Amino acid sequence: MDGRLPPHGRSFPVAAPSRTAAPFPLQRPLRPHGPLPSDCALSSLTTSVQYIRMENVTAQFACPCIMDIKMGQITYDPEATKEKIDREKTKYRFIQQVGFQILGQRVYKPKTGEFETFDKIFGRDLAPEQVPDCLSYFFNCDHQPRADAISAIIEQLTTIEDWFLEQTRFRFFAVSLLVVYDGALLGRSTSSKIADVRMIDFAHMFKADERDDNFLYGLRKLKQYLESLLERTRGQQPVCNVSAIAVDEGRR
């Protein structure tokens, strides 16, 4: 590895800066506060700017099911205050066992054509033995198990894992994985892609000289949960015990 962040694209989903012409005519010259960074290399302040391009990864799916997963046993960075550390440690009491925290999810229900939404408070109440049921519910197990989506997501997680096994220049704290798949029933989806996994929230990325075992621990635990779910799904065994998940109507 040469130490660079993996490129944006289908091979590995991390956003990268984009340099292009402004998508709208500028009414007046830009007047930046302070000197421009040396790597901006803007050809003209009146015609071009450099910016981070945002992408709506759900736009490619007809009925996007979305899950936000904060990775790692440690969710505070080396510069965190004692108060911040104490606060993070109490947010999810099972994070040492689970290795990640489900911050929220949006699930499409084919039979009703509606979406169900669960927030981070719901995720903080999940005991380790309830995590498989939560993941199962996310993949529409009460209607039609989506082994295709689970398999596609595991494949993308493996790509991310391979990069983290080699790179030793960066550590990521409180970074999330955004997991998206098309909840439209097979044959009704308008997308050529089944699922997408993106790393998001890089506010706490630090230079390092060692492997990021904190992120890797959470990633591997997530893969274990999904691989177990996939195995049961392929065997056509009941994989979801919805009653095992304590759903508070006020937290959806």
PDB file of C-alpha atoms in Angstrom:
ATOM      1  CA  MET A   1       0.000   0.000   0.000  1.00  0.00           C
ATOM      2  CA  ASP A   2       1.226   3.523  -0.703  1.00  0.00           C
ATOM      3  CA  GLY A   3      -0.647   5.027   2.240  1.00  0.00           C
ATOM      4  CA  ARG A   4      -3.208   6.921   0.202  1.00  0.00           C
ATOM      5  CA  LEU A   5      -6.885   6.727   0.921  1.00  0.00           C
ATOM      6  CA  PRO A   6      -8.642   4.310  -1.430  1.00  0.00           C
ATOM      7  CA  PRO A   7     -10.089   6.030  -4.506  1.00  0.00           C
ATOM      8  CA  HIS A   8     -13.742   6.825  -4.914  1.00  0.00           C
ATOM      9  CA  GLY A   9     -15.483   4.447  -7.255  1.00  0.00           C
ATOM     10  CA  ARG A  10     -16.992   1.042  -7.476  1.00  0.00           C
ATOM     11  CA  SER A  11     -13.863  -0.697  -6.271  1.00  0.00           C
ATOM     12  CA  PHE A  12     -13.958   1.071  -2.895  1.00  0.00           C
ATOM     13  CA  PRO A  13     -16.564   3.612  -1.820  1.00  0.00           C
ATOM     14  CA  VAL A  14     -14.813   6.581  -0.209  1.00  0.00           C
ATOM     15  CA  ALA A  15     -15.591  10.071  -1.441  1.00  0.00           C
ATOM     16  CA  ALA A  16     -12.752  12.093  -2.945  1.00  0.00           C
ATOM     17  CA  PRO A  17     -12.457  15.803  -3.846  1.00  0.00           C
ATOM     18  CA  SER A  18     -13.778  16.799  -7.249  1.00  0.00           C
ATOM     19  CA  ARG A  19     -12.456  19.712  -9.322  1.00  0.00           C
ATOM     20  CA  THR A  20     -14.875  20.948 -11.934  1.00  0.00           C
ATOM     21  CA  ALA A  21     -16.532  24.081 -13.201  1.00  0.00           C
ATOM     22  CA  ALA A  22     -19.160  25.715 -11.032  1.00  0.00           C
ATOM     23  CA  PRO A  23     -22.595  24.212 -11.808  1.00  0.00           C
ATOM     24  CA  PHE A  24     -24.086  27.720 -11.875  1.00  0.00           C
ATOM     25  CA  PRO A  25     -22.907  31.147 -13.121  1.00  0.00           C
ATOM     26  CA  LEU A  26     -21.206  33.175 -10.408  1.00  0.00           C
ATOM     27  CA  GLN A  27     -22.687  36.630  -9.943  1.00  0.00           C
ATOM     28  CA  ARG A  28     -19.475  38.072  -8.468  1.00  0.00           C
ATOM     29  CA  PRO A  29     -15.889  36.982  -7.942  1.00  0.00           C
ATOM     30  CA  LEU A  30     -15.267  34.692  -4.991  1.00  0.00           C
ATOM     31  CA  ARG A  31     -13.654  36.394  -2.039  1.00  0.00           C
ATOM     32  CA  PRO A  32     -12.259  33.616   0.147  1.00  0.00           C
ATOM     33  CA  HIS A  33     -11.481  34.279   3.799  1.00  0.00           C
ATOM     34  CA  GLY A  34      -7.708  33.938   4.048  1.00  0.00           C
ATOM     35  CA  PRO A  35      -5.286  32.446   1.537  1.00  0.00           C
ATOM     36  CA  LEU A  36      -6.333  29.550  -0.640  1.00  0.00           C
ATOM     37  CA  PRO A  37      -4.753  26.157   0.118  1.00  0.00           C
ATOM     38  CA  SER A  38      -1.771  25.427  -2.110  1.00  0.00           C
ATOM     39  CA  ASP A  39      -3.481  22.407  -3.661  1.00  0.00           C
ATOM     40  CA  CYS A  40      -6.519  24.330  -4.904  1.00  0.00           C
ATOM     41  CA  ALA A  41      -4.842  25.407  -8.138  1.00  0.00           C
ATOM     42  CA  LEU A  42      -7.921  27.272  -9.304  1.00  0.00           C
ATOM     43  CA  SER A  43      -7.607  28.520 -12.864  1.00  0.00           C
ATOM     44  CA  SER A  44      -9.975  31.417 -12.280  1.00  0.00           C
ATOM     45  CA  LEU A  45     -11.869  32.472  -9.186  1.00  0.00           C
ATOM     46  CA  THR A  46     -14.709  33.746 -11.352  1.00  0.00           C
ATOM     47  CA  THR A  47     -15.277  30.541 -13.303  1.00  0.00           C
ATOM     48  CA  SER A  48     -14.111  27.580 -11.236  1.00  0.00           C
ATOM     49  CA  VAL A  49     -14.075  26.357  -7.658  1.00  0.00           C
ATOM     50  CA  GLN A  50     -12.825  23.222  -5.954  1.00  0.00           C
ATOM     51  CA  TYR A  51     -15.285  21.450  -3.711  1.00  0.00           C
ATOM     52  CA  ILE A  52     -16.266  18.137  -2.158  1.00  0.00           C
ATOM     53  CA  ARG A  53     -18.997  16.589  -4.242  1.00  0.00           C
ATOM     54  CA  MET A  54     -21.960  15.160  -2.363  1.00  0.00           C
ATOM     55  CA  GLU A  55     -23.637  12.061  -3.751  1.00  0.00           C
ATOM     56  CA  ASN A  56     -27.089  10.720  -3.009  1.00  0.00           C
ATOM     57  CA  VAL A  57     -26.308   7.004  -2.931  1.00  0.00           C
ATOM     58  CA  THR A  58     -29.997   6.159  -2.487  1.00  0.00           C
ATOM     59  CA  ALA A  59     -31.043   7.756  -5.784  1.00  0.00           C
ATOM     60  CA  GLN A  60     -30.181   4.626  -7.767  1.00  0.00           C
ATOM     61  CA  PHE A  61     -32.699   2.506  -5.855  1.00  0.00           C
ATOM     62  CA  ALA A  62     -36.487   2.401  -6.229  1.00  0.00           C
ATOM     63  CA  CYS A  63     -37.195   1.631  -2.549  1.00  0.00           C
ATOM     64  CA  PRO A  64     -33.947   2.272  -0.651  1.00  0.00           C
ATOM     65  CA  CYS A  65     -33.556   0.512   2.683  1.00  0.00           C
ATOM     66  CA  ILE A  66     -30.903   2.323   4.722  1.00  0.00           C
ATOM     67  CA  MET A  67     -28.868   1.483   7.819  1.00  0.00           C
ATOM     68  CA  ASP A  68     -26.282   3.708   9.545  1.00  0.00           C
ATOM     69  CA  ILE A  69     -23.741   1.706  11.576  1.00  0.00           C
ATOM     70  CA  LYS A  70     -21.073   3.341  13.764  1.00  0.00           C
ATOM     71  CA  MET A  71     -17.995   1.133  13.729  1.00  0.00           C
ATOM     72  CA  GLY A  72     -15.558   0.081  16.445  1.00  0.00           C
ATOM     73  CA  GLN A  73     -15.467  -0.524  20.173  1.00  0.00           C
ATOM     74  CA  ILE A  74     -13.970   2.930  20.760  1.00  0.00           C
ATOM     75  CA  THR A  75     -15.963   5.873  19.408  1.00  0.00           C
ATOM     76  CA  TYR A  76     -13.885   8.725  20.842  1.00  0.00           C
ATOM     77  CA  ASP A  77     -10.649   9.992  19.347  1.00  0.00           C
ATOM     78  CA  PRO A  78      -7.265  10.554  21.073  1.00  0.00           C
ATOM     79  CA  GLU A  79      -8.009  14.253  21.565  1.00  0.00           C
ATOM     80  CA  ALA A  80     -11.341  13.699  23.329  1.00  0.00           C
ATOM     81  CA  THR A  81     -11.867  15.261  26.746  1.00  0.00           C
ATOM     82  CA  LYS A  82     -12.638  13.116  29.785  1.00  0.00           C
ATOM     83  CA  GLU A  83     -16.234  14.292  29.621  1.00  0.00           C
ATOM     84  CA  LYS A  84     -16.481  13.247  25.980  1.00  0.00           C
ATOM     85  CA  ILE A  85     -14.936   9.854  26.731  1.00  0.00           C
ATOM     86  CA  ASP A  86     -17.313   9.220  29.617  1.00  0.00           C
ATOM     87  CA  ARG A  87     -20.279  10.262  27.492  1.00  0.00           C
ATOM     88  CA  GLU A  88     -19.291   7.994  24.609  1.00  0.00           C
ATOM     89  CA  LYS A  89     -18.740   5.011  26.899  1.00  0.00           C
ATOM     90  CA  THR A  90     -22.273   5.249  28.252  1.00  0.00           C
ATOM     91  CA  LYS A  91     -24.084   5.693  24.911  1.00  0.00           C
ATOM     92  CA  TYR A  92     -24.211   1.989  24.097  1.00  0.00           C
ATOM     93  CA  ARG A  93     -23.329  -0.358  26.932  1.00  0.00           C
ATOM     94  CA  PHE A  94     -22.932  -3.390  24.659  1.00  0.00           C
ATOM     95  CA  ILE A  95     -20.484  -1.854  22.209  1.00  0.00           C
ATOM     96  CA  GLN A  96     -17.500  -3.805  23.583  1.00  0.00           C
ATOM     97  CA  GLN A  97     -19.276  -7.070  22.777  1.00  0.00           C
ATOM     98  CA  VAL A  98     -21.010  -6.087  19.555  1.00  0.00           C
ATOM     99  CA  GLY A  99     -18.213  -3.954  18.093  1.00  0.00           C
ATOM    100  CA  PHE A 100     -20.567  -1.506  16.413  1.00  0.00           C
ATOM    101  CA  GLN A 101     -23.753   0.434  17.046  1.00  0.00           C
ATOM    102  CA  ILE A 102     -26.786   0.672  14.773  1.00  0.00           C
ATOM    103  CA  LEU A 103     -27.603   4.385  14.703  1.00  0.00           C
ATOM    104  CA  GLY A 104     -30.772   4.058  12.684  1.00  0.00           C
ATOM    105  CA  GLN A 105     -32.489   2.215   9.889  1.00  0.00           C
ATOM    106  CA  ARG A 106     -35.210   2.709   7.310  1.00  0.00           C
ATOM    107  CA  VAL A 107     -36.950  -0.454   6.147  1.00  0.00           C
ATOM    108  CA  TYR A 108     -39.291  -0.885   3.195  1.00  0.00           C
ATOM    109  CA  LYS A 109     -42.243  -3.235   3.722  1.00  0.00           C
ATOM    110  CA  PRO A 110     -43.325  -4.694   0.353  1.00  0.00           C
ATOM    111  CA  LYS A 111     -46.771  -5.813   1.493  1.00  0.00           C
ATOM    112  CA  THR A 112     -47.825  -2.336   2.602  1.00  0.00           C
ATOM    113  CA  GLY A 113     -45.617  -0.211   0.335  1.00  0.00           C
ATOM    114  CA  GLU A 114     -44.559   1.834   3.372  1.00  0.00           C
ATOM    115  CA  PHE A 115     -41.298   2.523   5.188  1.00  0.00           C
ATOM    116  CA  GLU A 116     -40.548   1.991   8.868  1.00  0.00           C
ATOM    117  CA  THR A 117     -37.908   4.133  10.534  1.00  0.00           C
ATOM    118  CA  PHE A 118     -35.967   3.368  13.715  1.00  0.00           C
ATOM    119  CA  ASP A 119     -33.670   5.929  15.324  1.00  0.00           C
ATOM    120  CA  LYS A 120     -30.426   5.750  17.313  1.00  0.00           C
ATOM    121  CA  ILE A 121     -32.248   5.429  20.636  1.00  0.00           C
ATOM    122  CA  PHE A 122     -33.745   2.186  19.352  1.00  0.00           C
ATOM    123  CA  GLY A 123     -30.240   1.019  18.399  1.00  0.00           C
ATOM    124  CA  ARG A 124     -28.831   1.803  21.832  1.00  0.00           C
ATOM    125  CA  ASP A 125     -31.348  -0.535  23.436  1.00  0.00           C
ATOM    126  CA  LEU A 126     -30.290  -3.569  21.377  1.00  0.00           C
ATOM    127  CA  ALA A 127     -28.673  -6.318  23.434  1.00  0.00           C
ATOM    128  CA  PRO A 128     -26.136  -8.561  21.630  1.00  0.00           C
ATOM    129  CA  GLU A 129     -28.693 -11.363  21.266  1.00  0.00           C
ATOM    130  CA  GLN A 130     -31.134  -8.904  19.624  1.00  0.00           C
ATOM    131  CA  VAL A 131     -28.726  -7.647  16.953  1.00  0.00           C
ATOM    132  CA  PRO A 132     -29.356 -10.648  14.622  1.00  0.00           C
ATOM    133  CA  ASP A 133     -33.111 -10.009  14.807  1.00  0.00           C
ATOM    134  CA  CYS A 134     -32.583  -6.329  14.018  1.00  0.00           C
ATOM    135  CA  LEU A 135     -30.444  -7.173  10.982  1.00  0.00           C
ATOM    136  CA  SER A 136     -32.958  -9.812   9.901  1.00  0.00           C
ATOM    137  CA  TYR A 137     -35.794  -7.317  10.111  1.00  0.00           C
ATOM    138  CA  PHE A 138     -33.778  -4.862   8.040  1.00  0.00           C
ATOM    139  CA  PHE A 139     -33.544  -7.412   5.238  1.00  0.00           C
ATOM    140  CA  ASN A 140     -37.312  -7.890   5.042  1.00  0.00           C
ATOM    141  CA  CYS A 141     -37.218 -11.357   6.523  1.00  0.00           C
ATOM    142  CA  ASP A 142     -40.882 -11.138   7.497  1.00  0.00           C
ATOM    143  CA  HIS A 143     -41.827 -11.040   3.808  1.00  0.00           C
ATOM    144  CA  GLN A 144     -39.042 -12.311   1.576  1.00  0.00           C
ATOM    145  CA  PRO A 145     -35.468 -12.964   2.749  1.00  0.00           C
ATOM    146  CA  ARG A 146     -33.029 -10.942   0.658  1.00  0.00           C
ATOM    147  CA  ALA A 147     -30.056 -13.260   0.371  1.00  0.00           C
ATOM    148  CA  ASP A 148     -28.970 -11.363  -2.756  1.00  0.00           C
ATOM    149  CA  ALA A 149     -28.621  -8.079  -0.853  1.00  0.00           C
ATOM    150  CA  ILE A 150     -26.909  -9.693   2.133  1.00  0.00           C
ATOM    151  CA  SER A 151     -24.414 -11.428  -0.144  1.00  0.00           C
ATOM    152  CA  ALA A 152     -23.657  -8.212  -2.071  1.00  0.00           C
ATOM    153  CA  ILE A 153     -23.082  -6.297   1.152  1.00  0.00           C
ATOM    154  CA  ILE A 154     -20.750  -8.966   2.564  1.00  0.00           C
ATOM    155  CA  GLU A 155     -18.713  -8.779  -0.639  1.00  0.00           C
ATOM    156  CA  GLN A 156     -18.311  -5.022  -0.304  1.00  0.00           C
ATOM    157  CA  LEU A 157     -17.441  -5.302   3.393  1.00  0.00           C
ATOM    158  CA  THR A 158     -14.702  -7.753   2.432  1.00  0.00           C
ATOM    159  CA  THR A 159     -13.236  -5.180   0.029  1.00  0.00           C
ATOM    160  CA  ILE A 160     -13.143  -2.623   2.829  1.00  0.00           C
ATOM    161  CA  GLU A 161     -11.640  -5.198   5.205  1.00  0.00           C
ATOM    162  CA  ASP A 162      -8.857  -6.034   2.742  1.00  0.00           C
ATOM    163  CA  TRP A 163      -7.833  -2.376   2.587  1.00  0.00           C
ATOM    164  CA  PHE A 164      -7.849  -1.987   6.362  1.00  0.00           C
ATOM    165  CA  LEU A 165      -5.707  -5.100   6.747  1.00  0.00           C
ATOM    166  CA  GLU A 166      -2.969  -3.470   4.647  1.00  0.00           C
ATOM    167  CA  GLN A 167      -3.059   0.228   5.453  1.00  0.00           C
ATOM    168  CA  THR A 168      -1.299   1.537   8.585  1.00  0.00           C
ATOM    169  CA  ARG A 169      -1.339   5.304   8.045  1.00  0.00           C
ATOM    170  CA  PHE A 170      -4.824   6.215   9.245  1.00  0.00           C
ATOM    171  CA  ARG A 171      -7.112   5.444  12.156  1.00  0.00           C
ATOM    172  CA  PHE A 172     -10.826   6.169  11.981  1.00  0.00           C
ATOM    173  CA  PHE A 173     -12.862   6.964  15.094  1.00  0.00           C
ATOM    174  CA  ALA A 174     -16.666   7.207  15.135  1.00  0.00           C
ATOM    175  CA  VAL A 175     -16.786   6.538  11.398  1.00  0.00           C
ATOM    176  CA  SER A 176     -19.958   4.943  10.072  1.00  0.00           C
ATOM    177  CA  LEU A 177     -20.884   2.527   7.339  1.00  0.00           C
ATOM    178  CA  LEU A 178     -23.924   3.525   5.326  1.00  0.00           C
ATOM    179  CA  VAL A 179     -25.583   0.335   4.074  1.00  0.00           C
ATOM    180  CA  VAL A 180     -28.205   0.658   1.344  1.00  0.00           C
ATOM    181  CA  TYR A 181     -30.074  -1.913  -0.722  1.00  0.00           C
ATOM    182  CA  ASP A 182     -33.141  -1.823  -2.938  1.00  0.00           C
ATOM    183  CA  GLY A 183     -36.188  -3.008  -1.033  1.00  0.00           C
ATOM    184  CA  ALA A 184     -38.192  -3.397  -4.234  1.00  0.00           C
ATOM    185  CA  LEU A 185     -39.090  -7.029  -4.820  1.00  0.00           C
ATOM    186  CA  LEU A 186     -36.937  -8.929  -7.283  1.00  0.00           C
ATOM    187  CA  GLY A 187     -37.971  -8.121 -10.827  1.00  0.00           C
ATOM    188  CA  ARG A 188     -39.393  -4.731  -9.850  1.00  0.00           C
ATOM    189  CA  SER A 189     -36.188  -2.878  -9.069  1.00  0.00           C
ATOM    190  CA  THR A 190     -35.076  -0.245 -11.576  1.00  0.00           C
ATOM    191  CA  SER A 191     -31.442  -0.358 -10.440  1.00  0.00           C
ATOM    192  CA  SER A 192     -28.714  -2.548 -11.900  1.00  0.00           C
ATOM    193  CA  LYS A 193     -27.039  -2.559  -8.495  1.00  0.00           C
ATOM    194  CA  ILE A 194     -28.418  -4.605  -5.625  1.00  0.00           C
ATOM    195  CA  ALA A 195     -26.724  -2.861  -2.705  1.00  0.00           C
ATOM    196  CA  ASP A 196     -24.147  -0.248  -1.797  1.00  0.00           C
ATOM    197  CA  VAL A 197     -21.881   0.262   1.233  1.00  0.00           C
ATOM    198  CA  ARG A 198     -20.148   3.589   1.916  1.00  0.00           C
ATOM    199  CA  MET A 199     -17.848   4.849   4.625  1.00  0.00           C
ATOM    200  CA  ILE A 200     -19.132   8.182   5.955  1.00  0.00           C
ATOM    201  CA  ASP A 201     -18.329  10.726   8.695  1.00  0.00           C
ATOM    202  CA  PHE A 202     -14.578  11.332   8.658  1.00  0.00           C
ATOM    203  CA  ALA A 203     -14.451  14.099  11.276  1.00  0.00           C
ATOM    204  CA  HIS A 204     -12.240  11.978  13.548  1.00  0.00           C
ATOM    205  CA  MET A 205      -9.586  10.537  11.242  1.00  0.00           C
ATOM    206  CA  PHE A 206      -6.018  10.542  12.603  1.00  0.00           C
ATOM    207  CA  LYS A 207      -2.623   9.701  11.189  1.00  0.00           C
ATOM    208  CA  ALA A 208      -1.182   6.496  12.580  1.00  0.00           C
ATOM    209  CA  ASP A 209       1.667   4.008  12.205  1.00  0.00           C
ATOM    210  CA  GLU A 210      -0.296   0.872  12.977  1.00  0.00           C
ATOM    211  CA  ARG A 211      -3.300  -1.069  11.755  1.00  0.00           C
ATOM    212  CA  ASP A 212      -6.744   0.197  12.729  1.00  0.00           C
ATOM    213  CA  ASP A 213      -7.813  -2.829  14.784  1.00  0.00           C
ATOM    214  CA  ASN A 214     -10.665  -0.879  16.366  1.00  0.00           C
ATOM    215  CA  PHE A 215     -12.445  -0.453  13.031  1.00  0.00           C
ATOM    216  CA  LEU A 216     -11.500  -3.960  11.938  1.00  0.00           C
ATOM    217  CA  TYR A 217     -13.033  -5.490  15.050  1.00  0.00           C
ATOM    218  CA  GLY A 218     -16.405  -3.894  14.351  1.00  0.00           C
ATOM    219  CA  LEU A 219     -16.229  -4.735  10.658  1.00  0.00           C
ATOM    220  CA  ARG A 220     -15.479  -8.387  11.303  1.00  0.00           C
ATOM    221  CA  LYS A 221     -18.251  -8.684  13.869  1.00  0.00           C
ATOM    222  CA  LEU A 222     -20.711  -7.180  11.397  1.00  0.00           C
ATOM    223  CA  LYS A 223     -19.571  -9.643   8.728  1.00  0.00           C
ATOM    224  CA  GLN A 224     -20.031 -12.534  11.172  1.00  0.00           C
ATOM    225  CA  TYR A 225     -23.596 -11.482  11.908  1.00  0.00           C
ATOM    226  CA  LEU A 226     -24.398 -11.152   8.198  1.00  0.00           C
ATOM    227  CA  GLU A 227     -22.704 -14.415   7.216  1.00  0.00           C
ATOM    228  CA  SER A 228     -24.718 -16.250   9.847  1.00  0.00           C
ATOM    229  CA  LEU A 229     -27.893 -14.560   8.628  1.00  0.00           C
ATOM    230  CA  LEU A 230     -27.055 -15.453   5.017  1.00  0.00           C
ATOM    231  CA  GLU A 231     -26.491 -19.090   5.903  1.00  0.00           C
ATOM    232  CA  ARG A 232     -29.852 -19.356   7.642  1.00  0.00           C
ATOM    233  CA  THR A 233     -31.569 -17.453   4.835  1.00  0.00           C
ATOM    234  CA  ARG A 234     -30.201 -19.807   2.183  1.00  0.00           C
ATOM    235  CA  GLY A 235     -31.394 -22.746   4.268  1.00  0.00           C
ATOM    236  CA  GLN A 236     -34.872 -21.214   4.245  1.00  0.00           C
ATOM    237  CA  GLN A 237     -34.993 -21.364   8.036  1.00  0.00           C
ATOM    238  CA  PRO A 238     -36.909 -18.743  10.000  1.00  0.00           C
ATOM    239  CA  VAL A 239     -34.353 -16.016  10.525  1.00  0.00           C
ATOM    240  CA  CYS A 240     -36.289 -13.245  12.194  1.00  0.00           C
ATOM    241  CA  ASN A 241     -38.004 -13.154  15.544  1.00  0.00           C
ATOM    242  CA  VAL A 242     -39.605  -9.735  15.344  1.00  0.00           C
ATOM    243  CA  SER A 243     -41.175 -10.144  18.759  1.00  0.00           C
ATOM    244  CA  ALA A 244     -37.679 -10.344  20.231  1.00  0.00           C
ATOM    245  CA  ILE A 245     -37.057  -6.730  19.285  1.00  0.00           C
ATOM    246  CA  ALA A 246     -38.644  -4.357  21.750  1.00  0.00           C
ATOM    247  CA  VAL A 247     -40.140  -1.706  19.465  1.00  0.00           C
ATOM    248  CA  ASP A 248     -41.173   1.529  21.125  1.00  0.00           C
ATOM    249  CA  GLU A 249     -43.614   3.361  18.827  1.00  0.00           C
ATOM    250  CA  GLY A 250     -42.228   6.679  20.016  1.00  0.00           C
ATOM    251  CA  ARG A 251     -38.740   5.793  18.788  1.00  0.00           C
ATOM    252  CA  ARG A 252     -39.557   5.044  15.177  1.00  0.00           C
TER     253      ARG A 252
END
